[in-house]
Structures are given as structure tokens and as C-alpha cells.
Amino acid sequence: MRKILVLNQFPTSYPPVTGGQLRYFHIYNKLSQYFDITLLSQSSGRREEKIHFSSTFREYRVRKDPIPRHIVKRIGLEKYGYEFALIRQLSLWQYNTTFKSYYDTLYKESDLIIYESPYVFAFDAYLGSDEKPRIYNSHNHDYLLAKQIWKGKKTRRYLPHLFKLEKELAEKSHLVFATCQKERKSLIDLYHLDPQKVKLAPNGINPEEWIKKRDKKQGSEKIKAIFIGANYLPNIEAVDFIISHLLDRCPDIEFIIAGGCCEPFRSIRKSNLKLLGRIDNMEKIKHFWNADIAINPIVSGAGVNLKTLEFLSAGLPLFSTQYGARGLDLVNRKHYIRAEKDDFADIINDFTRDFKQLKKVAASGQKYINQNYSWDSIVQNIRKEMNRLFERG
């Protein structure tokens, strides 16, 4: 069985709940039926552990090393910020870190190396001196994402370095996966890549994991609207919008928000707001079942929103910005209901009076997503491309 080593700057969780962890776990869990998979991840703290998901699937979660003071001074960023963690990763590759030590050991017994992002690419000192194929399995076009959401002047001075790193990664990888056609095109155009080596590997869902939706009893209780997201700037901006622009204008709707995106808003108290914080997968499934609608007022970010896929796959009527529905070829008022920031509240209030129409849109969206975006079908395509790499030698 071929041995695959996968590098990432964040760990997965089991079972995964939000964001990139869903993609990171499900793709390699499915691929471990055909390959021996080892994940090498940066842990979220100082703890190290090795987790065995199966006999052919495991994860090394490597502790974070103390950061040399001169690096902290040079970076000049808030120590625990989202951007700091990424720039920290960019700055440590030339040091003898624990992550690098693990990589040097695991590399020797691996047949293929996969990078989940450019932030771990520089740890690979063997590229160009061996015959092992490399794959860039992008979650986002990371340079364009950073250019969009990194706000500080000190932060943005690292953008040229990230551009150079992702460009080199994309050029030197034998195969590149993108989550949608738009990102595929942007990677090809910006880095002048051979289109033949840039393939699609969308984000996906497991259709069988959801509980069949209940029918709403009209007039019996408040409509429950759910949003979920990790502690990540586009999600935090979406929660701020919900609190600032939807709560008071939609008094008959109870807004339920889950995930790390709740953290900055813990002190807020509103009668129609429920902040769940981080939840596990079973809690997520239960809350999706109990919700009447899903909302996704995202206006920034990159890649394909996994929350959009999951909302639709679970059979929830989805109110989303066009940006939140990007990359999936969804049709407004057939698969979801488009609502932008200036009319979000009005559209929710209008459409939630028509349960028959909501049910019709939800059923259409669910059918479309479950037929086209299952992890099983996505992974079969990834497997075919990986086998072609091995066949070419």
C-alpha cells in the first residue's frame, strides 16, 4: 500500500465540525481505504499526540515550539491573533522546529507528499532532490485570501512572501487541486500554471449523516435560524452583521449561532439570540435538525463555504449572500434564497411566511448538493489523479 504524508498548519478533529477540518478529515479518511495516510499537523497548543483513526490512517499533532524573541519582534503582531499564527508559520521554517523534525523522519518512509497550504511548504528541504511526487491540495487560493482579509500594515508586508511561496508551491507540485472553477482559474492565471495539472477537488458532504428534517408547525413557536462558523474573520464579520442588522429587524426569529465565531460576542444579551459556542458533531447534527432555516451572510473569504454545503445537504432552506453560495452553481430561489446585506432582513421576513415555498427550495437544494458533492465521489476523482501520478513514475 502506497504511503502518503500530508502536511497542514492546523489539526483535524474527530468527528470534524466546521471549516477546513471537515475537508482535512473526510478526504483523507476516505483515501485511507486505498492508501496508507499519515497527517502531520501543527497542534493548537504545546501538547503532542498521535491519533490512530484506523490501521491505515493516523495523525501526528505536533506541539508549537516557543517563538524566538527576535521573530516576535520582527513580526510585530498581536501574539494570539489569527494572522500571527500564519505569519509565525512562514517565519519558522528555517529553524530546527519539532514540526520539521517530525517531517524529516516521516518523509523517509513516504511515497508521496501532499501540502494542504503554502504555510507548511518551506519545511520540505528535499523538493528537487528526489523522485517523490508532490501535490498541493488547496483549501483556498491563500495569497488572494490573505490579500483580502489581512488588514494591518505590519501584516500586509508579508503578502509578497506569501505570494512567492504559494507560486513556488503551485509551480513545483506535480498536481494541484482547487475547490471550484473560479479558484482553479485564479491559480492558473496568477501563477502561469499548466491547466492540465490543476484539477478540481470540491468541498463535500456526507449525505447520510443528517437527521430527516421535521415539518415546522406554523405559528407554534419562533422560527429558528442557524449559522455556524470557526473563529475566522469572515465568520466573525457575519456574526457582527447578524447581531447589528438582523436581531432587531427580525423579532420573530431566534438566531442560533454555533462555533468559535461566537467568542468575540459572548457578552451580548438579546432575547432572540442564542450563542452556543463550540459544539461537537452530534450537537451540530441535532441543531441542524431543530432549525427551520439557515443563514449565511458571508461577504469575504475564499474557496467554497462548507457551511453552505452542509446547510443544504441537511435539508435546510438557506438564505445566503451570493458570495456565501459561490463556487457551487446554485440557482437563486431554486436551490437557495439570495439575500444581500441591504435586504437580508426583509427577505427573511417575507419568505418565512411561506412555508410551502421554503420546503420546495430546501428539497431542491438538498437534492442538488447530495447528488453532486458527496465526499465519496470527490475522493474517487482525487484517487484517480493520484494513481496517474504513480503510473507516470
Tab-separated table of C-alpha atoms in Angstrom:
chain	number	residue	atom	x	y	z
A	1	MET	CA	0.000	0.000	0.000
A	2	ARG	CA	1.440	3.385	-1.026
A	3	LYS	CA	2.317	5.702	1.869
A	4	ILE	CA	1.064	9.282	1.738
A	5	LEU	CA	2.302	12.071	4.024
A	6	VAL	CA	0.052	15.137	4.377
A	7	LEU	CA	1.270	18.442	5.883
A	8	ASN	CA	-1.014	21.054	7.428
A	9	GLN	CA	-0.677	24.039	9.759
A	10	PHE	CA	-3.797	23.079	11.746
A	11	PRO	CA	-5.031	19.753	13.172
A	12	THR	CA	-8.207	17.926	12.322
A	13	SER	CA	-10.738	16.819	14.922
A	14	TYR	CA	-12.840	13.711	15.230
A	15	PRO	CA	-15.504	13.960	14.249
A	16	PRO	CA	-14.838	17.280	12.487
A	17	VAL	CA	-17.375	20.079	12.913
A	18	THR	CA	-16.529	23.212	10.909
A	19	GLY	CA	-14.434	24.718	8.155
A	20	GLY	CA	-11.182	23.286	6.895
A	21	GLN	CA	-11.221	20.469	9.449
A	22	LEU	CA	-14.129	18.888	7.555
A	23	ARG	CA	-12.178	18.823	4.302
A	24	TYR	CA	-8.951	17.776	6.004
A	25	PHE	CA	-10.507	14.791	7.772
A	26	HIS	CA	-13.023	13.477	5.254
A	27	ILE	CA	-10.777	13.458	2.175
A	28	TYR	CA	-8.017	11.511	3.882
A	29	ASN	CA	-10.346	9.266	5.843
A	30	LYS	CA	-11.879	8.156	2.528
A	31	LEU	CA	-8.488	7.898	0.793
A	32	SER	CA	-7.186	5.655	3.589
A	33	GLN	CA	-9.255	2.849	2.069
A	34	TYR	CA	-6.735	2.843	-0.808
A	35	PHE	CA	-3.543	4.369	0.637
A	36	ASP	CA	-1.721	4.428	3.966
A	37	ILE	CA	-2.273	8.007	5.168
A	38	THR	CA	-0.281	9.968	7.753
A	39	LEU	CA	-1.322	13.512	8.673
A	40	LEU	CA	1.362	15.783	10.112
A	41	SER	CA	-0.371	18.731	11.760
A	42	GLN	CA	0.559	21.679	13.925
A	43	SER	CA	-1.393	21.333	17.172
A	44	SER	CA	-3.303	24.226	18.677
A	45	GLY	CA	-1.074	24.236	21.783
A	46	ARG	CA	2.012	22.727	23.410
A	47	ARG	CA	0.637	19.192	23.603
A	48	GLU	CA	1.845	16.413	21.299
A	49	GLU	CA	-0.183	13.339	20.428
A	50	LYS	CA	-0.522	10.589	17.863
A	51	ILE	CA	-4.077	9.599	16.988
A	52	HIS	CA	-4.935	6.349	15.226
A	53	PHE	CA	-8.174	6.679	13.266
A	54	SER	CA	-7.638	3.258	11.661
A	55	SER	CA	-4.823	0.880	10.758
A	56	THR	CA	-4.168	2.942	7.597
A	57	PHE	CA	-5.000	6.434	8.880
A	58	ARG	CA	-3.252	8.353	11.652
A	59	GLU	CA	-2.385	11.899	12.671
A	60	TYR	CA	0.666	13.326	14.423
A	61	ARG	CA	-0.306	16.524	16.213
A	62	VAL	CA	2.954	18.358	16.822
A	63	ARG	CA	3.360	20.898	19.598
A	64	LYS	CA	4.091	24.531	18.890
A	65	ASP	CA	7.668	25.488	19.670
A	66	PRO	CA	8.446	28.629	21.670
A	67	ILE	CA	8.965	31.516	19.282
A	68	PRO	CA	12.395	33.192	19.361
A	69	ARG	CA	12.054	36.761	20.641
A	70	HIS	CA	13.694	38.278	17.605
A	71	ILE	CA	10.990	36.691	15.410
A	72	VAL	CA	8.212	38.085	17.602
A	73	LYS	CA	9.865	41.499	17.461
A	74	ARG	CA	10.259	41.289	13.693
A	75	ILE	CA	6.685	40.162	13.132
A	76	GLY	CA	5.406	42.874	15.440
A	77	LEU	CA	1.896	41.450	15.633
A	78	GLU	CA	-0.554	40.640	18.383
A	79	LYS	CA	0.682	37.308	19.730
A	80	TYR	CA	-2.583	35.387	19.637
A	81	GLY	CA	-4.137	36.823	16.501
A	82	TYR	CA	-5.288	34.723	13.534
A	83	GLU	CA	-2.785	36.366	11.205
A	84	PHE	CA	0.060	35.984	13.704
A	85	ALA	CA	-0.327	32.188	13.689
A	86	LEU	CA	0.029	32.075	9.899
A	87	ILE	CA	2.921	34.512	9.683
A	88	ARG	CA	4.606	32.681	12.555
A	89	GLN	CA	4.454	29.524	10.440
A	90	LEU	CA	6.003	31.363	7.497
A	91	SER	CA	8.871	32.562	9.698
A	92	LEU	CA	9.886	29.347	11.472
A	93	TRP	CA	10.694	27.025	8.586
A	94	GLN	CA	14.463	27.626	8.701
A	95	TYR	CA	14.693	26.693	12.396
A	96	ASN	CA	15.001	23.202	13.868
A	97	THR	CA	11.395	23.044	15.000
A	98	THR	CA	9.547	19.997	16.264
A	99	PHE	CA	7.400	20.050	13.114
A	100	LYS	CA	10.495	19.964	10.895
A	101	SER	CA	11.982	17.110	12.930
A	102	TYR	CA	8.822	15.037	12.516
A	103	TYR	CA	8.719	15.811	8.810
A	104	ASP	CA	12.333	14.739	8.277
A	105	THR	CA	11.559	11.390	9.931
A	106	LEU	CA	8.213	10.684	8.250
A	107	TYR	CA	9.435	11.829	4.835
A	108	LYS	CA	11.826	8.881	4.558
A	109	GLU	CA	9.063	6.270	4.509
A	110	SER	CA	6.575	8.226	2.368
A	111	ASP	CA	5.884	7.718	-1.340
A	112	LEU	CA	4.027	10.987	-1.955
A	113	ILE	CA	3.844	14.343	-0.146
A	114	ILE	CA	0.688	16.482	-0.014
A	115	TYR	CA	0.638	20.092	1.192
A	116	GLU	CA	-2.653	21.489	2.467
A	117	SER	CA	-1.374	25.075	2.307
A	118	PRO	CA	1.707	27.134	1.421
A	119	TYR	CA	2.377	27.773	5.123
A	120	VAL	CA	3.980	24.328	5.500
A	121	PHE	CA	5.658	24.136	2.098
A	122	ALA	CA	9.025	25.584	3.137
A	123	PHE	CA	9.643	22.733	5.607
A	124	ASP	CA	10.259	20.422	2.632
A	125	ALA	CA	14.016	20.664	2.100
A	126	TYR	CA	14.030	17.609	-0.192
A	127	LEU	CA	11.988	19.039	-3.041
A	128	GLY	CA	14.020	18.974	-6.237
A	129	SER	CA	16.471	16.358	-4.984
A	130	ASP	CA	14.213	13.289	-5.039
A	131	GLU	CA	11.702	11.486	-7.250
A	132	LYS	CA	8.723	11.682	-4.897
A	133	PRO	CA	5.636	13.378	-6.367
A	134	ARG	CA	4.115	16.399	-4.616
A	135	ILE	CA	0.501	17.607	-4.549
A	136	TYR	CA	-0.891	20.984	-3.485
A	137	ASN	CA	-4.406	20.287	-2.178
A	138	SER	CA	-5.530	23.885	-1.753
A	139	HIS	CA	-8.358	24.784	0.602
A	140	ASN	CA	-8.255	28.342	-0.774
A	141	HIS	CA	-6.160	30.438	-3.097
A	142	ASP	CA	-4.271	31.502	0.018
A	143	TYR	CA	-2.484	34.559	-1.331
A	144	LEU	CA	-5.700	36.114	-2.633
A	145	LEU	CA	-7.486	35.252	0.612
A	146	ALA	CA	-4.772	36.907	2.701
A	147	LYS	CA	-4.736	39.937	0.404
A	148	GLN	CA	-8.474	40.257	1.009
A	149	ILE	CA	-8.683	39.776	4.797
A	150	TRP	CA	-5.302	40.743	6.276
A	151	LYS	CA	-5.945	44.307	7.428
A	152	GLY	CA	-2.921	45.623	9.350
A	153	LYS	CA	0.033	47.382	7.744
A	154	LYS	CA	2.505	45.127	9.562
A	155	THR	CA	0.547	42.089	8.447
A	156	ARG	CA	0.325	43.079	4.805
A	157	ARG	CA	4.072	43.483	4.427
A	158	TYR	CA	4.227	39.662	4.452
A	159	LEU	CA	1.969	39.352	1.398
A	160	PRO	CA	4.845	39.346	-1.157
A	161	HIS	CA	6.474	36.484	0.761
A	162	LEU	CA	3.225	34.504	0.769
A	163	PHE	CA	2.772	35.171	-2.958
A	164	LYS	CA	6.269	33.889	-3.706
A	165	LEU	CA	5.786	30.814	-1.528
A	166	GLU	CA	2.420	29.795	-2.965
A	167	LYS	CA	3.669	30.440	-6.502
A	168	GLU	CA	6.666	28.154	-5.952
A	169	LEU	CA	4.453	25.520	-4.340
A	170	ALA	CA	1.996	25.566	-7.242
A	171	GLU	CA	4.789	25.517	-9.848
A	172	LYS	CA	6.762	22.674	-8.283
A	173	SER	CA	3.820	20.457	-7.339
A	174	HIS	CA	3.098	17.714	-9.845
A	175	LEU	CA	-0.638	18.134	-9.249
A	176	VAL	CA	-2.764	20.973	-7.827
A	177	PHE	CA	-6.327	20.653	-6.554
A	178	ALA	CA	-8.696	23.632	-6.356
A	179	THR	CA	-12.095	23.751	-4.663
A	180	CYS	CA	-14.007	25.378	-7.546
A	181	GLN	CA	-13.581	26.625	-11.117
A	182	LYS	CA	-13.069	30.225	-10.013
A	183	GLU	CA	-10.151	29.290	-7.753
A	184	ARG	CA	-8.757	26.924	-10.370
A	185	LYS	CA	-8.708	29.772	-12.878
A	186	SER	CA	-7.141	32.236	-10.424
A	187	LEU	CA	-4.340	29.798	-9.549
A	188	ILE	CA	-3.645	29.125	-13.244
A	189	ASP	CA	-3.744	32.799	-14.230
A	190	LEU	CA	-1.773	34.297	-11.343
A	191	TYR	CA	0.984	31.675	-11.279
A	192	HIS	CA	1.018	30.838	-15.029
A	193	LEU	CA	0.379	27.146	-14.398
A	194	ASP	CA	-0.195	24.389	-16.921
A	195	PRO	CA	-4.003	23.962	-16.841
A	196	GLN	CA	-3.574	20.208	-17.304
A	197	LYS	CA	-2.126	19.787	-13.824
A	198	VAL	CA	-4.746	21.867	-11.970
A	199	LYS	CA	-7.771	19.719	-11.153
A	200	LEU	CA	-10.993	20.192	-9.215
A	201	ALA	CA	-11.463	18.678	-5.759
A	202	PRO	CA	-14.519	20.464	-4.345
A	203	ASN	CA	-15.565	20.570	-0.736
A	204	GLY	CA	-18.181	17.957	0.041
A	205	ILE	CA	-20.661	16.384	2.430
A	206	ASN	CA	-21.790	13.021	3.785
A	207	PRO	CA	-25.498	12.944	2.861
A	208	GLU	CA	-26.263	10.044	5.179
A	209	GLU	CA	-25.257	11.799	8.410
A	210	TRP	CA	-28.224	14.180	8.687
A	211	ILE	CA	-31.485	13.566	10.547
A	212	LYS	CA	-34.541	13.968	8.333
A	213	LYS	CA	-35.956	17.465	8.749
A	214	ARG	CA	-39.077	17.997	10.820
A	215	ASP	CA	-42.018	19.955	9.437
A	216	LYS	CA	-42.497	23.324	11.067
A	217	LYS	CA	-45.790	23.758	12.869
A	218	GLN	CA	-46.884	27.161	11.714
A	219	GLY	CA	-47.478	29.682	14.474
A	220	SER	CA	-46.450	27.302	17.263
A	221	GLU	CA	-43.045	28.778	18.080
A	222	LYS	CA	-40.391	31.181	16.878
A	223	ILE	CA	-38.616	30.324	13.662
A	224	LYS	CA	-35.104	29.104	14.412
A	225	ALA	CA	-32.308	30.358	12.128
A	226	ILE	CA	-28.855	28.806	12.428
A	227	PHE	CA	-25.364	29.990	11.498
A	228	ILE	CA	-22.139	28.116	12.248
A	229	GLY	CA	-18.504	29.030	11.764
A	230	ALA	CA	-14.986	28.802	13.129
A	231	ASN	CA	-13.181	31.697	14.825
A	232	TYR	CA	-12.195	33.240	11.492
A	233	LEU	CA	-12.578	36.840	10.328
A	234	PRO	CA	-15.240	36.332	7.590
A	235	ASN	CA	-17.384	34.367	10.083
A	236	ILE	CA	-16.879	36.960	12.822
A	237	GLU	CA	-17.954	39.693	10.400
A	238	ALA	CA	-21.054	37.639	9.562
A	239	VAL	CA	-21.981	37.272	13.250
A	240	ASP	CA	-21.485	41.002	13.767
A	241	PHE	CA	-23.894	41.619	10.874
A	242	ILE	CA	-26.482	39.232	12.351
A	243	ILE	CA	-26.324	40.982	15.723
A	244	SER	CA	-26.214	44.534	14.351
A	245	HIS	CA	-28.692	44.266	11.468
A	246	LEU	CA	-30.948	41.224	11.837
A	247	LEU	CA	-31.864	40.723	15.513
A	248	ASP	CA	-33.983	43.851	15.922
A	249	ARG	CA	-35.444	43.748	12.419
A	250	CYS	CA	-36.458	40.077	12.666
A	251	PRO	CA	-38.008	39.853	16.165
A	252	ASP	CA	-39.985	36.685	15.361
A	253	ILE	CA	-36.836	34.735	14.530
A	254	GLU	CA	-34.497	33.149	17.064
A	255	PHE	CA	-30.912	33.332	15.808
A	256	ILE	CA	-28.767	30.392	16.906
A	257	ILE	CA	-25.024	30.774	16.333
A	258	ALA	CA	-22.507	27.975	16.850
A	259	GLY	CA	-18.741	27.640	16.624
A	260	GLY	CA	-15.671	29.639	17.553
A	261	CYS	CA	-17.135	32.703	15.796
A	262	CYS	CA	-19.214	33.268	18.961
A	263	GLU	CA	-16.166	34.147	21.076
A	264	PRO	CA	-15.966	37.928	20.435
A	265	PHE	CA	-19.695	38.343	21.223
A	266	ARG	CA	-20.025	36.422	24.496
A	267	SER	CA	-21.085	39.490	26.479
A	268	ILE	CA	-24.050	40.308	24.217
A	269	ARG	CA	-27.524	39.519	25.563
A	270	LYS	CA	-30.576	39.608	23.295
A	271	SER	CA	-33.898	37.813	23.692
A	272	ASN	CA	-33.745	36.298	20.193
A	273	LEU	CA	-30.020	35.421	20.194
A	274	LYS	CA	-28.502	32.152	21.360
A	275	LEU	CA	-24.712	31.794	21.274
A	276	LEU	CA	-23.776	28.121	21.551
A	277	GLY	CA	-20.012	28.474	21.198
A	278	ARG	CA	-18.019	25.463	20.075
A	279	ILE	CA	-20.092	22.309	19.667
A	280	ASP	CA	-19.301	18.723	18.704
A	281	ASN	CA	-20.570	16.949	15.603
A	282	MET	CA	-23.551	15.268	17.274
A	283	GLU	CA	-24.674	18.610	18.691
A	284	LYS	CA	-24.316	20.149	15.233
A	285	ILE	CA	-26.496	17.447	13.675
A	286	LYS	CA	-29.116	17.963	16.384
A	287	HIS	CA	-29.167	21.752	15.971
A	288	PHE	CA	-29.417	21.453	12.179
A	289	TRP	CA	-32.390	19.119	12.633
A	290	ASN	CA	-34.069	21.507	15.068
A	291	ALA	CA	-33.517	24.636	12.951
A	292	ASP	CA	-36.091	25.908	10.470
A	293	ILE	CA	-33.779	27.923	8.227
A	294	ALA	CA	-30.054	28.515	7.770
A	295	ILE	CA	-28.432	31.871	7.108
A	296	ASN	CA	-25.042	32.680	5.599
A	297	PRO	CA	-24.392	36.440	5.344
A	298	ILE	CA	-20.719	35.946	4.423
A	299	VAL	CA	-19.152	38.660	2.249
A	300	SER	CA	-15.456	37.702	2.311
A	301	GLY	CA	-13.242	34.633	2.318
A	302	ALA	CA	-12.137	32.167	-0.345
A	303	GLY	CA	-12.838	28.674	-1.569
A	304	VAL	CA	-16.282	27.120	-1.223
A	305	ASN	CA	-18.167	27.586	2.046
A	306	LEU	CA	-18.530	24.181	3.684
A	307	LYS	CA	-21.367	25.545	5.811
A	308	THR	CA	-23.355	26.215	2.626
A	309	LEU	CA	-22.914	22.608	1.520
A	310	GLU	CA	-23.890	21.265	4.933
A	311	PHE	CA	-26.929	23.510	5.364
A	312	LEU	CA	-28.300	22.408	2.005
A	313	SER	CA	-27.398	18.745	2.419
A	314	ALA	CA	-29.235	18.709	5.760
A	315	GLY	CA	-32.411	19.947	4.051
A	316	LEU	CA	-32.430	23.463	5.497
A	317	PRO	CA	-33.868	26.359	3.485
A	318	LEU	CA	-30.814	28.581	3.043
A	319	PHE	CA	-30.739	32.383	2.959
A	320	SER	CA	-27.295	33.391	1.717
A	321	THR	CA	-25.388	36.165	0.049
A	322	GLN	CA	-24.214	35.360	-3.450
A	323	TYR	CA	-20.697	35.320	-2.006
A	324	GLY	CA	-21.681	32.720	0.564
A	325	ALA	CA	-23.030	30.492	-2.219
A	326	ARG	CA	-20.010	30.943	-4.511
A	327	GLY	CA	-18.473	28.119	-6.488
A	328	LEU	CA	-21.452	25.741	-6.402
A	329	ASP	CA	-23.541	26.883	-9.403
A	330	LEU	CA	-26.586	27.340	-7.171
A	331	VAL	CA	-29.693	28.921	-8.683
A	332	ASN	CA	-31.412	31.658	-6.684
A	333	ARG	CA	-34.911	30.681	-5.470
A	334	LYS	CA	-34.433	27.163	-6.785
A	335	HIS	CA	-31.607	25.852	-4.578
A	336	TYR	CA	-31.344	28.707	-2.064
A	337	ILE	CA	-32.693	32.209	-1.445
A	338	ARG	CA	-30.287	35.010	-2.201
A	339	ALA	CA	-30.187	37.866	0.288
A	340	GLU	CA	-27.568	40.603	0.390
A	341	LYS	CA	-26.703	42.823	3.323
A	342	ASP	CA	-29.045	45.658	2.369
A	343	ASP	CA	-32.128	43.424	2.046
A	344	PHE	CA	-31.311	40.377	4.194
A	345	ALA	CA	-33.819	41.158	6.954
A	346	ASP	CA	-36.636	41.999	4.528
A	347	ILE	CA	-36.133	38.818	2.503
A	348	ILE	CA	-36.075	36.610	5.600
A	349	ASN	CA	-39.252	38.231	6.939
A	350	ASP	CA	-41.030	37.860	3.583
A	351	PHE	CA	-40.059	34.282	2.792
A	352	THR	CA	-40.526	32.810	6.254
A	353	ARG	CA	-44.255	33.447	5.882
A	354	ASP	CA	-44.387	30.954	3.002
A	355	PHE	CA	-43.503	27.538	4.434
A	356	LYS	CA	-44.589	25.737	1.283
A	357	GLN	CA	-42.106	27.678	-0.851
A	358	LEU	CA	-39.343	27.239	1.729
A	359	LYS	CA	-39.881	23.481	1.760
A	360	LYS	CA	-39.740	23.352	-2.038
A	361	VAL	CA	-36.471	25.325	-2.209
A	362	ALA	CA	-34.934	23.220	0.577
A	363	ALA	CA	-35.804	19.945	-1.167
A	364	SER	CA	-34.358	21.163	-4.471
A	365	GLY	CA	-31.143	22.409	-2.849
A	366	GLN	CA	-30.720	19.202	-0.871
A	367	LYS	CA	-31.147	17.001	-3.929
A	368	TYR	CA	-28.679	19.055	-5.985
A	369	ILE	CA	-25.941	19.072	-3.325
A	370	ASN	CA	-26.296	15.422	-2.338
A	371	GLN	CA	-26.120	14.286	-5.958
A	372	ASN	CA	-23.103	16.406	-6.884
A	373	TYR	CA	-20.940	16.963	-3.804
A	374	SER	CA	-20.610	13.754	-1.796
A	375	TRP	CA	-17.161	13.077	-0.333
A	376	ASP	CA	-17.296	9.588	-1.850
A	377	SER	CA	-17.469	10.852	-5.436
A	378	ILE	CA	-14.951	13.657	-4.820
A	379	VAL	CA	-12.394	11.261	-3.329
A	380	GLN	CA	-12.760	8.804	-6.216
A	381	ASN	CA	-11.663	11.570	-8.593
A	382	ILE	CA	-8.737	12.508	-6.334
A	383	ARG	CA	-7.704	8.848	-6.161
A	384	LYS	CA	-7.700	8.543	-9.966
A	385	GLU	CA	-5.408	11.565	-10.299
A	386	MET	CA	-3.051	10.232	-7.612
A	387	ASN	CA	-2.848	6.849	-9.328
A	388	ARG	CA	-1.967	8.585	-12.607
A	389	LEU	CA	0.944	10.294	-10.837
A	390	PHE	CA	2.261	6.954	-9.617
A	391	GLU	CA	1.817	5.383	-13.061
A	392	ARG	CA	3.885	8.151	-14.650
A	393	GLY	CA	6.647	7.314	-12.163
